[in-house]
XYZ file of C-alpha atoms in Angstrom:
731
model
C 0.000 0.000 0.000
C 2.837 2.390 0.934
C 4.580 1.641 -2.386
C 1.413 2.370 -4.394
C 0.919 5.655 -2.523
C 4.501 6.668 -3.303
C 4.001 5.913 -7.017
C 0.809 8.000 -7.103
C 2.560 10.912 -5.386
C 5.437 10.648 -7.853
C 3.059 10.743 -10.807
C 1.345 13.831 -9.380
C 4.682 15.593 -8.904
C 5.839 14.622 -12.420
C 2.578 15.854 -13.951
C 2.973 19.154 -12.135
C 6.498 19.661 -13.423
C 5.663 18.567 -16.984
C 2.810 21.077 -17.179
C 5.049 23.993 -16.190
C 6.374 26.116 -19.041
C 10.103 26.377 -19.450
C 11.532 29.403 -17.749
C 13.039 32.017 -20.032
C 15.193 33.468 -17.239
C 18.835 32.673 -17.929
C 19.873 32.859 -14.279
C 20.776 29.876 -12.159
C 20.853 29.369 -8.404
C 24.180 29.161 -6.579
C 24.743 26.940 -3.543
C 24.913 29.839 -1.068
C 21.522 31.126 -2.225
C 19.952 27.669 -2.108
C 21.181 26.976 1.424
C 20.071 30.411 2.641
C 16.594 30.042 1.134
C 15.948 26.729 2.907
C 17.348 27.944 6.226
C 15.268 31.134 5.964
C 12.167 29.046 5.335
C 12.805 26.921 8.430
C 13.963 29.856 10.533
C 17.118 28.005 11.603
C 20.296 26.540 10.139
C 19.057 23.164 8.905
C 21.476 22.922 5.971
C 25.111 23.332 7.049
C 27.260 25.356 4.661
C 30.367 23.353 5.482
C 28.865 20.246 3.910
C 28.975 21.748 0.419
C 31.584 22.972 -2.017
C 32.212 26.602 -2.900
C 29.070 28.629 -2.184
C 29.450 30.527 -5.462
C 29.130 27.358 -7.522
C 25.809 26.492 -9.099
C 23.519 24.013 -7.354
C 23.487 20.666 -9.132
C 20.892 17.918 -8.983
C 23.176 16.038 -6.581
C 23.240 19.046 -4.237
C 19.457 19.230 -4.343
C 19.133 15.558 -3.423
C 21.573 15.929 -0.522
C 19.585 18.872 0.851
C 16.286 17.010 0.565
C 17.776 14.003 2.362
C 18.878 16.305 5.181
C 15.309 17.598 5.364
C 13.894 14.062 5.373
C 12.062 14.595 2.068
C 13.316 11.625 0.030
C 9.971 11.236 -1.815
C 10.407 14.604 -3.495
C 13.992 13.712 -4.401
C 12.869 10.948 -6.772
C 10.401 13.233 -8.544
C 12.959 15.969 -9.085
C 15.485 13.470 -10.482
C 12.919 12.397 -13.105
C 12.211 16.016 -14.053
C 15.728 17.459 -14.057
C 17.777 14.429 -14.987
C 21.459 15.048 -14.322
C 21.271 18.829 -14.545
C 24.414 20.512 -13.280
C 22.573 23.837 -12.838
C 19.130 24.634 -11.402
C 17.160 27.537 -12.868
C 15.453 30.061 -10.626
C 12.057 28.878 -11.828
C 12.799 25.256 -10.949
C 14.317 26.161 -7.582
C 11.218 28.196 -6.759
C 9.091 25.128 -7.547
C 11.326 22.950 -5.387
C 10.880 25.380 -2.486
C 7.137 25.191 -3.039
C 7.239 21.410 -2.660
C 9.384 21.734 0.466
C 7.013 24.247 2.095
C 4.039 22.036 1.265
C 5.714 18.881 2.591
C 6.901 20.428 5.857
C 3.607 22.172 6.641
C 4.963 25.694 6.075
C 2.816 26.518 3.073
C 0.488 28.628 5.225
C 3.295 30.852 6.518
C 5.259 31.150 3.273
C 3.871 33.528 0.681
C 4.831 34.982 -2.696
C 4.911 38.762 -2.862
C 5.767 41.465 -5.351
C 8.136 43.852 -3.580
C 8.994 47.325 -4.881
C 12.463 48.157 -3.561
C 12.741 51.811 -2.563
C 15.970 51.699 -0.581
C 18.554 49.220 0.690
C 20.276 49.145 4.075
C 23.251 46.897 3.349
C 24.661 47.126 6.860
C 21.518 45.657 8.427
C 20.587 43.595 5.348
C 17.231 45.358 5.073
C 15.178 46.012 1.973
C 12.840 48.994 2.352
C 9.807 48.813 0.094
C 6.634 50.828 -0.298
C 4.846 48.087 1.671
C 7.253 47.721 4.590
C 10.733 46.405 5.340
C 12.167 42.954 4.652
C 15.321 41.126 5.702
C 17.460 39.485 3.017
C 20.660 37.815 4.163
C 22.420 37.614 0.797
C 24.067 40.233 -1.418
C 21.899 43.286 -2.025
C 23.846 44.678 -4.980
C 21.957 45.900 -8.052
C 18.522 45.674 -6.415
C 17.870 49.418 -6.068
C 14.698 50.537 -7.862
C 13.785 46.987 -8.785
C 10.525 45.109 -8.511
C 11.133 41.583 -7.275
C 8.874 38.566 -7.064
C 9.936 36.708 -3.945
C 8.949 33.951 -1.568
C 8.732 35.395 1.958
C 8.074 34.262 5.496
C 6.809 37.131 7.636
C 9.332 39.906 6.829
C 12.113 37.510 5.788
C 12.818 37.097 2.071
C 13.398 33.403 1.404
C 14.158 33.483 -2.306
C 14.013 35.987 -5.159
C 12.357 34.383 -8.154
C 12.311 37.264 -10.618
C 13.686 40.799 -10.953
C 12.072 43.567 -13.034
C 14.135 46.668 -13.779
C 11.237 49.132 -13.609
C 9.319 49.769 -10.417
C 6.191 51.675 -9.394
C 6.136 53.323 -5.969
C 2.647 54.080 -4.707
C 1.614 56.882 -2.392
C 4.968 58.579 -1.862
C 5.043 61.946 -0.122
C 6.678 64.879 -1.900
C 8.243 66.921 0.894
C 9.705 69.604 -1.345
C 10.885 70.647 -4.791
C 13.583 72.921 -6.140
C 14.166 73.800 -9.781
C 13.984 70.495 -11.653
C 14.183 68.215 -8.597
C 11.665 66.747 -6.188
C 12.404 65.134 -2.824
C 10.191 62.302 -1.632
C 10.046 60.438 1.662
C 9.099 56.865 2.522
C 9.658 55.126 5.862
C 11.781 58.077 6.953
C 14.125 57.780 3.967
C 14.386 60.746 1.609
C 15.350 60.520 -2.050
C 15.747 63.230 -4.681
C 14.815 62.720 -8.326
C 15.228 64.920 -11.375
C 11.976 66.076 -12.993
C 12.121 68.067 -16.189
C 9.705 70.907 -16.797
C 8.492 71.268 -13.213
C 6.065 74.209 -13.356
C 5.123 74.591 -9.690
C 6.568 74.175 -6.233
C 5.451 70.902 -4.693
C 5.235 70.177 -0.972
C 2.998 67.933 1.096
C 1.562 66.250 -2.007
C 1.278 62.520 -2.558
C 2.206 60.832 -5.810
C 2.891 57.581 -7.634
C 6.305 57.279 -9.291
C 7.453 54.884 -11.997
C 11.251 54.659 -11.609
C 13.984 53.003 -13.632
C 17.681 53.305 -12.746
C 17.040 56.221 -10.372
C 15.127 58.112 -13.070
C 11.459 59.013 -13.014
C 9.686 57.559 -16.028
C 6.231 58.758 -14.942
C 4.807 60.838 -12.081
C 1.127 60.954 -11.077
C 0.167 63.577 -8.490
C -2.697 62.858 -6.096
C -4.479 66.081 -5.201
C -8.093 65.050 -4.606
C -9.038 65.112 -0.944
C -11.995 65.028 1.408
C -12.324 66.266 4.980
C -14.649 65.305 7.769
C -14.912 63.854 11.235
C -13.809 60.246 11.692
C -16.885 58.320 12.820
C -15.418 54.808 12.824
C -12.240 52.937 11.873
C -12.267 49.286 10.847
C -10.507 46.810 8.590
C -12.975 47.809 5.875
C -11.930 51.452 5.901
C -12.653 54.744 7.622
C -16.143 56.103 8.075
C -15.937 59.834 7.335
C -18.850 62.086 8.227
C -20.727 62.999 5.066
C -18.953 60.403 2.922
C -19.742 57.094 4.609
C -17.192 54.299 4.723
C -14.189 54.931 2.453
C -11.924 51.956 1.744
C -8.240 52.203 2.666
C -5.753 51.671 -0.144
C -3.469 48.698 0.462
C -0.480 51.072 0.711
C -2.058 54.032 2.497
C 0.146 56.422 4.504
C -0.482 58.561 7.572
C 1.411 61.831 8.108
C 1.350 64.534 10.773
C 1.539 67.699 8.689
C 1.846 69.758 11.889
C 5.126 67.951 12.675
C 7.153 68.198 9.438
C 5.126 65.407 7.834
C 6.307 62.785 10.295
C 5.044 59.340 9.371
C 2.460 57.875 11.736
C 0.490 54.658 12.091
C -3.257 54.201 11.787
C -3.342 53.848 15.584
C -2.656 57.595 15.767
C -5.900 58.313 13.904
C -8.764 58.201 16.350
C -12.503 58.392 16.101
C -13.878 61.864 16.671
C -10.907 63.581 15.020
C -11.998 66.320 12.650
C -8.698 67.971 11.712
C -7.834 65.435 9.036
C -7.464 65.461 5.265
C -7.937 62.257 3.320
C -6.189 61.944 -0.047
C -8.474 59.890 -2.272
C -7.772 58.151 -5.584
C -9.922 55.509 -7.265
C -12.404 55.842 -4.379
C -9.782 54.718 -1.861
C -7.937 56.590 0.881
C -4.275 56.758 -0.151
C -3.086 59.163 2.516
C -4.204 60.723 5.775
C -2.845 64.096 6.862
C -3.199 65.022 10.529
C -3.234 68.825 10.496
C -3.092 69.193 14.294
C -2.538 67.099 17.399
C -5.610 65.094 18.429
C -7.729 67.012 20.899
C -8.914 65.703 24.255
C -11.783 68.198 24.350
C -14.489 65.693 23.385
C -15.058 62.017 24.085
C -17.189 59.441 22.273
C -19.001 56.997 24.561
C -20.714 53.833 23.349
C -24.013 53.370 25.201
C -24.718 49.709 25.896
C -28.147 48.117 26.124
C -30.212 47.802 29.295
C -28.302 45.677 31.784
C -25.105 46.276 29.776
C -25.709 42.992 27.945
C -24.744 44.105 24.422
C -22.827 46.785 22.542
C -25.484 47.223 19.844
C -29.250 47.706 19.876
C -32.164 46.175 17.960
C -33.931 49.543 17.972
C -33.488 52.966 19.561
C -36.155 55.377 20.799
C -35.260 58.978 21.634
C -37.058 62.026 22.987
C -36.239 65.293 24.731
C -37.732 67.757 27.182
C -36.752 70.511 24.754
C -36.944 70.862 20.945
C -34.334 68.734 19.206
C -32.828 68.126 15.777
C -32.393 64.911 13.825
C -29.508 65.422 11.386
C -28.911 62.901 8.609
C -27.690 62.541 5.037
C -29.835 61.961 1.971
C -28.807 60.724 -1.470
C -29.778 63.228 -4.158
C -27.894 61.724 -7.097
C -24.663 63.671 -6.525
C -21.294 62.151 -5.641
C -21.780 62.893 -1.947
C -24.983 62.758 0.127
C -26.599 66.035 1.203
C -27.044 66.859 4.898
C -30.594 67.449 6.127
C -31.889 68.636 9.495
C -35.388 67.988 10.887
C -36.679 69.821 13.979
C -38.883 68.008 16.504
C -40.887 69.425 19.396
C -40.215 68.756 23.063
C -41.941 65.560 24.116
C -41.821 64.054 20.620
C -40.622 60.455 20.526
C -38.880 58.823 17.537
C -37.970 55.173 17.068
C -35.205 54.029 14.726
C -35.138 50.396 13.601
C -32.232 48.546 12.022
C -33.779 48.830 8.540
C -34.181 52.618 8.752
C -33.472 54.162 5.334
C -31.587 57.118 6.817
C -29.199 54.785 8.643
C -28.423 52.998 5.382
C -27.061 56.259 3.927
C -24.957 57.251 6.934
C -24.950 58.033 10.606
C -27.761 59.999 12.237
C -27.094 62.686 14.839
C -29.647 63.808 17.419
C -29.003 66.970 19.397
C -31.064 69.376 21.481
C -31.805 72.806 20.024
C -30.772 74.389 23.330
C -27.064 73.879 24.055
C -27.953 72.890 27.635
C -30.697 70.510 26.537
C -30.430 66.734 26.797
C -31.535 63.754 24.726
C -33.333 60.894 26.463
C -32.876 57.264 25.425
C -36.338 55.826 26.051
C -35.226 52.373 24.890
C -32.498 52.108 27.559
C -32.930 51.747 31.308
C -30.416 52.632 34.009
C -31.440 52.000 37.624
C -35.063 51.858 36.500
C -34.940 55.215 34.694
C -34.438 56.353 31.105
C -31.094 58.194 31.038
C -30.645 61.672 29.554
C -27.466 62.745 27.784
C -25.710 66.013 27.095
C -24.068 66.597 23.731
C -25.008 64.560 20.670
C -26.504 61.104 20.309
C -25.185 59.449 17.153
C -26.700 56.325 15.603
C -24.956 54.056 13.112
C -25.174 50.516 11.786
C -22.743 47.797 12.804
C -23.328 44.217 11.618
C -27.001 44.953 11.090
C -27.584 46.377 14.578
C -27.656 49.978 15.810
C -24.680 51.383 17.665
C -25.403 54.355 19.951
C -22.636 56.912 20.540
C -22.852 59.853 22.913
C -20.345 62.534 21.903
C -19.858 65.359 24.367
C -17.136 67.380 26.029
C -14.814 65.443 28.312
C -15.705 67.713 31.225
C -19.455 67.165 30.782
C -18.844 63.426 30.502
C -17.181 63.552 33.925
C -20.247 65.253 35.421
C -22.028 61.883 35.133
C -19.005 59.588 35.657
C -18.002 60.957 39.051
C -21.361 60.296 40.830
C -21.680 56.918 39.084
C -18.297 55.828 40.438
C -18.265 57.490 43.890
C -21.134 58.425 46.237
C -21.749 62.167 46.105
C -22.271 62.030 49.873
C -18.492 61.694 50.248
C -18.268 65.440 49.642
C -16.695 67.689 47.032
C -13.068 67.144 48.112
C -13.423 63.379 47.668
C -15.189 63.901 44.354
C -12.223 66.019 43.219
C -9.994 62.971 43.683
C -12.412 60.909 41.620
C -12.665 63.621 38.958
C -8.893 63.772 38.375
C -8.657 59.972 38.307
C -11.620 59.652 35.949
C -10.286 62.354 33.620
C -6.839 60.731 33.518
C -8.346 57.304 32.910
C -10.554 58.593 30.087
C -7.736 60.424 28.293
C -5.400 57.426 28.589
C -8.013 55.266 26.846
C -8.881 57.671 24.035
C -6.192 56.232 21.778
C -6.463 52.526 22.541
C -8.716 51.875 19.528
C -10.576 48.927 21.064
C -13.965 50.381 20.087
C -12.921 52.239 16.917
C -14.940 49.926 14.674
C -18.052 51.089 16.529
C -16.971 54.721 16.476
C -16.295 55.034 20.207
C -13.375 55.494 22.580
C -14.967 54.056 25.735
C -18.299 52.547 26.707
C -20.541 53.412 29.643
C -20.017 50.251 31.724
C -17.433 48.857 34.129
C -15.458 47.825 31.039
C -14.132 51.390 31.319
C -15.874 53.780 33.734
C -19.520 53.692 34.727
C -21.222 56.663 33.088
C -24.632 58.179 33.793
C -26.043 55.315 35.835
C -26.337 58.012 38.505
C -27.185 61.386 36.934
C -24.957 64.414 37.372
C -25.594 66.588 40.424
C -24.420 69.844 41.952
C -21.556 68.230 43.881
C -20.215 66.260 40.918
C -20.346 69.308 38.633
C -18.564 71.431 41.250
C -15.804 68.829 41.698
C -15.223 68.554 37.944
C -15.127 72.328 37.505
C -12.749 72.734 40.464
C -10.274 70.335 38.821
C -10.898 71.473 35.238
C -8.405 69.857 32.851
C -6.275 68.278 35.589
C -4.734 64.854 34.949
C -2.017 62.746 36.535
C 1.208 62.479 34.548
C 4.188 60.172 35.004
C 7.354 60.919 33.027
C 5.390 62.964 30.513
C 2.698 60.330 29.919
C -0.886 60.184 31.170
C -1.035 57.845 34.160
C -3.435 54.907 33.987
C -5.321 55.709 37.176
C -6.921 52.441 38.212
C -9.307 52.675 41.136
C -11.713 50.407 42.985
C -14.346 50.537 45.732
C -12.815 49.246 48.977
C -9.529 47.655 50.025
C -8.915 44.894 52.535
C -6.484 47.320 54.166
C -3.795 47.103 51.497
C -3.550 47.732 47.771
C -1.634 45.710 45.191
C 0.280 46.591 42.035
C -0.906 46.605 38.412
C 0.277 43.036 37.746
C -3.008 41.910 39.289
C -4.120 41.472 35.637
C -0.746 40.231 34.395
C 1.772 42.095 32.274
C 4.500 44.506 33.315
C 4.027 46.599 36.464
C 3.253 50.308 36.243
C 5.887 52.134 38.321
C 3.368 54.509 39.894
C 0.911 51.825 41.105
C 2.404 49.923 44.019
C 0.976 47.833 46.810
C 0.855 49.627 50.146
C -0.804 49.384 53.533
C -3.475 52.082 53.773
C -2.767 53.643 57.137
C -0.903 56.515 58.771
C 1.945 54.294 59.917
C 4.325 52.906 57.322
C 4.163 49.361 58.671
C 5.934 46.776 56.566
C 3.608 43.776 56.610
C 4.266 41.082 54.017
C 0.746 40.058 53.045
C 2.060 37.853 50.242
C 2.881 35.377 53.025
C -0.114 33.097 53.560
C 0.146 32.880 57.352
C 0.544 36.637 57.715
C -2.409 37.292 55.420
C -4.647 34.754 57.182
C -4.039 36.493 60.498
C -4.499 39.946 58.942
C -7.794 39.182 57.172
C -9.435 37.836 60.345
C -8.754 41.031 62.274
C -9.955 44.578 61.700
C -6.548 46.149 61.249
C -6.729 49.932 61.622
C -6.547 51.203 58.026
C -8.370 53.936 56.112
C -10.982 51.443 54.870
C -11.795 50.023 58.301
C -15.184 51.727 58.549
C -16.492 50.259 55.292
C -19.079 47.497 55.313
C -16.938 45.681 52.721
C -13.753 45.924 54.784
C -14.377 42.368 55.959
C -16.788 39.782 54.591
C -17.381 36.048 54.732
C -19.438 33.471 52.902
C -20.055 29.786 53.565
C -20.802 27.399 50.702
C -21.622 23.731 50.945
C -19.543 21.263 48.983
C -22.445 20.872 46.564
C -22.892 24.634 46.108
C -19.191 25.192 45.512
C -18.970 22.283 43.070
C -22.031 23.486 41.157
C -20.612 27.008 40.929
C -17.219 25.885 39.645
C -18.595 23.316 37.199
C -21.177 25.785 35.942
C -18.592 28.485 35.218
C -15.298 26.813 34.386
C -15.926 26.337 30.644
C -16.881 30.010 30.261
C -13.919 31.180 32.339
C -11.582 29.018 30.259
C -12.965 30.434 27.012
C -12.414 33.982 28.294
C -9.060 33.381 30.015
C -7.472 30.176 28.625
C -4.048 31.004 30.063
C -5.545 31.412 33.539
C -7.288 28.035 33.814
C -4.701 25.254 34.041
C -5.371 21.526 34.463
C -2.998 19.093 36.154
C -1.519 16.471 33.805
C 1.487 14.164 33.806
C 3.402 17.103 32.315
C 2.319 19.512 35.046
C -0.340 22.221 34.845
C -1.333 23.020 31.255
C -4.022 25.121 29.596
C -6.690 22.654 28.565
C -10.394 23.064 27.936
C -12.635 21.331 30.446
C -16.258 21.527 31.511
C -16.255 19.739 34.861
C -13.887 18.893 37.710
C -16.309 16.623 39.542
C -17.023 17.144 43.224
C -14.727 19.606 44.999
C -12.579 17.871 47.622
C -10.194 20.694 48.531
C -9.393 24.316 47.734
C -6.378 26.325 48.876
C -4.162 29.296 48.004
C -0.945 28.304 46.246
C 0.489 31.792 45.787
C -0.301 35.350 46.839
C 0.815 38.586 45.267
C 1.630 41.996 46.707
C -0.958 43.095 49.260
C -2.343 39.573 49.643
C -4.264 39.216 46.380
C -4.459 35.602 45.258
C -2.206 34.849 42.306
C -2.840 31.093 42.144
C -5.728 29.096 43.602
C -5.686 25.278 43.567
C -9.026 23.470 43.371
C -9.091 19.687 43.663
C -12.030 17.793 42.229
C -12.837 14.124 41.925
C -12.143 14.178 38.166
C -9.628 17.018 37.759
C -7.275 19.327 39.623
C -7.067 22.909 38.370
C -4.972 25.974 39.054
C -6.822 29.274 38.594
C -4.555 32.263 37.978
C -5.172 35.979 38.674
C -8.063 37.715 40.374
C -10.480 38.112 37.455
C -10.698 34.382 36.731
C -10.748 33.471 40.432
C -13.552 35.860 41.383
C -15.765 34.933 38.438
C -15.288 31.183 38.801
C -16.721 31.090 42.326
C -20.198 32.581 41.946
C -22.097 33.029 45.229
C -25.386 34.071 43.617
C -28.242 33.191 45.965
C -25.873 32.636 48.905
C -25.503 35.301 51.584
C -22.262 37.274 51.755
C -21.995 38.589 55.314
C -20.548 42.094 55.568
C -18.680 43.827 58.391
C -21.663 45.984 59.376
C -23.868 42.952 60.020
C -25.804 43.176 56.748
C -25.691 40.622 53.962
C -26.252 40.434 50.214
C -27.040 37.385 48.059
C -27.127 38.808 44.518
C -23.427 38.684 43.593
C -22.344 36.661 40.551
C -18.679 36.909 41.571
C -16.700 37.162 44.797
C -16.228 40.745 46.040
C -12.436 40.459 45.808
C -9.546 38.007 45.548
C -8.278 38.938 49.014
C -9.529 35.934 50.955
C -8.601 32.712 52.673
C -10.602 29.463 52.705
C -11.316 27.072 55.553
C -12.916 23.662 55.172
C -15.383 22.606 57.851
C -16.773 19.144 57.186
C -18.754 19.394 53.955
C -18.670 23.184 53.756
C -16.137 25.870 52.865
C -15.966 29.318 54.457
C -14.305 32.198 52.616
C -12.950 34.964 54.871
C -12.226 38.003 52.753
C -11.862 41.744 52.631
C -12.398 44.572 50.190
C -14.483 45.051 47.078
C -12.739 45.300 43.703
C -9.383 44.470 42.129
C -7.305 46.348 44.694
C -4.902 48.198 42.360
C -4.547 51.972 42.557
C -6.953 54.110 44.570
C -9.460 52.851 47.132
C -12.531 55.085 46.947
C -13.650 54.255 50.484
C -10.211 55.125 51.828
C -10.427 58.549 50.171
C -13.367 59.519 52.390
C -11.465 58.558 55.562
C -8.323 60.376 54.431
C -10.304 63.576 53.846
C -11.876 63.232 57.282
C -8.305 63.146 58.626
C -7.555 66.486 56.946
C -5.842 65.490 53.686
C -6.714 67.358 50.468
C -7.318 65.863 47.049
C -3.801 66.523 45.742
C -2.178 64.823 48.751
C -4.468 61.828 48.370
C -3.711 61.423 44.669
C 0.029 61.471 45.312
C -0.408 58.948 48.134
C -2.022 56.376 45.849
C 0.010 57.090 42.691
C 3.751 57.343 43.300
C 5.851 60.122 41.739
C 3.065 61.572 39.599
C 2.470 65.219 38.756
C -0.865 66.971 38.400
C -0.827 68.712 35.023
C -3.234 70.427 32.632
C -4.426 68.480 29.588
C -5.942 71.152 27.339
C -4.075 73.452 24.976
C -5.611 76.602 26.441
C -6.790 77.025 30.008
């Protein structure tokens, strides 16, 4: 059977070769190039150079067979012998085919690709080829490749083998940075080149072009002058949604430049939704270039409003109204190249419902704004705390995968009016709310550029995914606190600090590695008290003693300072088995199963009946880093606080708080600062705090103010070595 299979494979290979046309290229592959191409494909030195004769000699059929034997591909060797006979030289075309067989046989076909590369510049010292589509590494001689178009086999950014060279090349979307007499200077990937252009009739600067070049001479130049301008409403793989123009596809070789900074090249990550100071160079209905005419502003923020209960990012329908007259602004096709903007005025009390098949939404986004600048728009189809929320600024509706996305765009300061009371009780007083305002402003600005919601047209959403917004309406205290700290943010070494905060500590905070990753130097674990006591809560025995006492810290008066919950073996087993598949899907690296090879990430749906649970490792401040759970059918290690808290769901079971009250509606543990004791067939969790524990404790802030500290002192207590600076261009 094996022999028959080999014969069939050989016939297939022979048929493939026989059907290929003879290559007209008169070049042949030398040994050095052949060895390098195979080693580049494998990413390591599989073929040893010392096993072959002079590297400048041509590869023969015998050399090919030796290489294939080294690779363990003897089957291919027989096929190639039939095709090439006793050839003492291998053409580039045939070597390219041989490499194709090798990549297919070794499973690398998916990661090896053939590309056409336009060579703009060569860095011989670092063996880099700079093209108009990125940089590539080529480990062989780079002579005579300037201004050439090559067809090459590549793996990632490594050139494996050059199959063909064309002496004329077309560079797309180059930037002309200046001209003088009969010369133009262009820039690509930071490299400037000057070309002669006869009969130049105007001075050129900041203009994009396509150049056809041969031997450092321009054969043809096509200037790209057509542009559009408008606010960026969304950014996705399909293009950029520009207000008034809809979604415009990005050219494969688009460029981004900051014209305010000497046309410095930027990445698409520097273009953010909401930006309006942009020019888009368009050719053939595609965006070829993006010019940022000023630094992105932090004045406004775009907030995605989730559905009732925060269950989804998009809506099946949206109903709006207002207590004052309001406009509905939309675009209408009138047969011209671009849709025409229209504005309809509605009376106060009017209610409008938009469904997913709304004709206006099919043309472009719809904006809804109150006629009075202080008016608000109500979302009647959304509920927050049993009420329909009202929003300042503009409500924007768009389509995303057939559903409606709702964006609230408003000034950053007005956004904070409704973030501060949603994140901290207004009863804490204005000084405490100032702390929250600076933290919330810093957090918002630091997330404006992360791009996670760009496809929807937003920078943040209104849930705990970012900061809770407008679940509690703005009030006099929250507005006063925001105004008193207008524009203030926390900075560390010239960068906006990521000001994590949470509700209540167990008496100590932790560092930012609570989620994994590298630590932030300004967020460190510390005991929250007047005395600088050095207690190592990462030690299990020390933590167990600490958590069962009411140590005198700033959070001591909180009802969440200490808590406990008792679960039966059955309840705990049901909770873990009911959640572990979901937790694994969300955090596969944080759910590890014991095997003969140790703990490994492996999907599972059940661990059987829980027989033991204990803390394997604690982090700074006592947060659990690793929790071991033994079941009758599996033993698992759960890593980091998010997975741990969500795996053990106490819903329907009373969590007893420090003030004598209890709550039984939690779907996750209040924190990962706890210890577990087994008592017969039940397990009692003794814990403290509410939240992740990194950064600022909101409950502690109230106590610190009562002790006479002001908001600036408190901020610098929680965030080490930060400065309070002003974010806006003009105060």
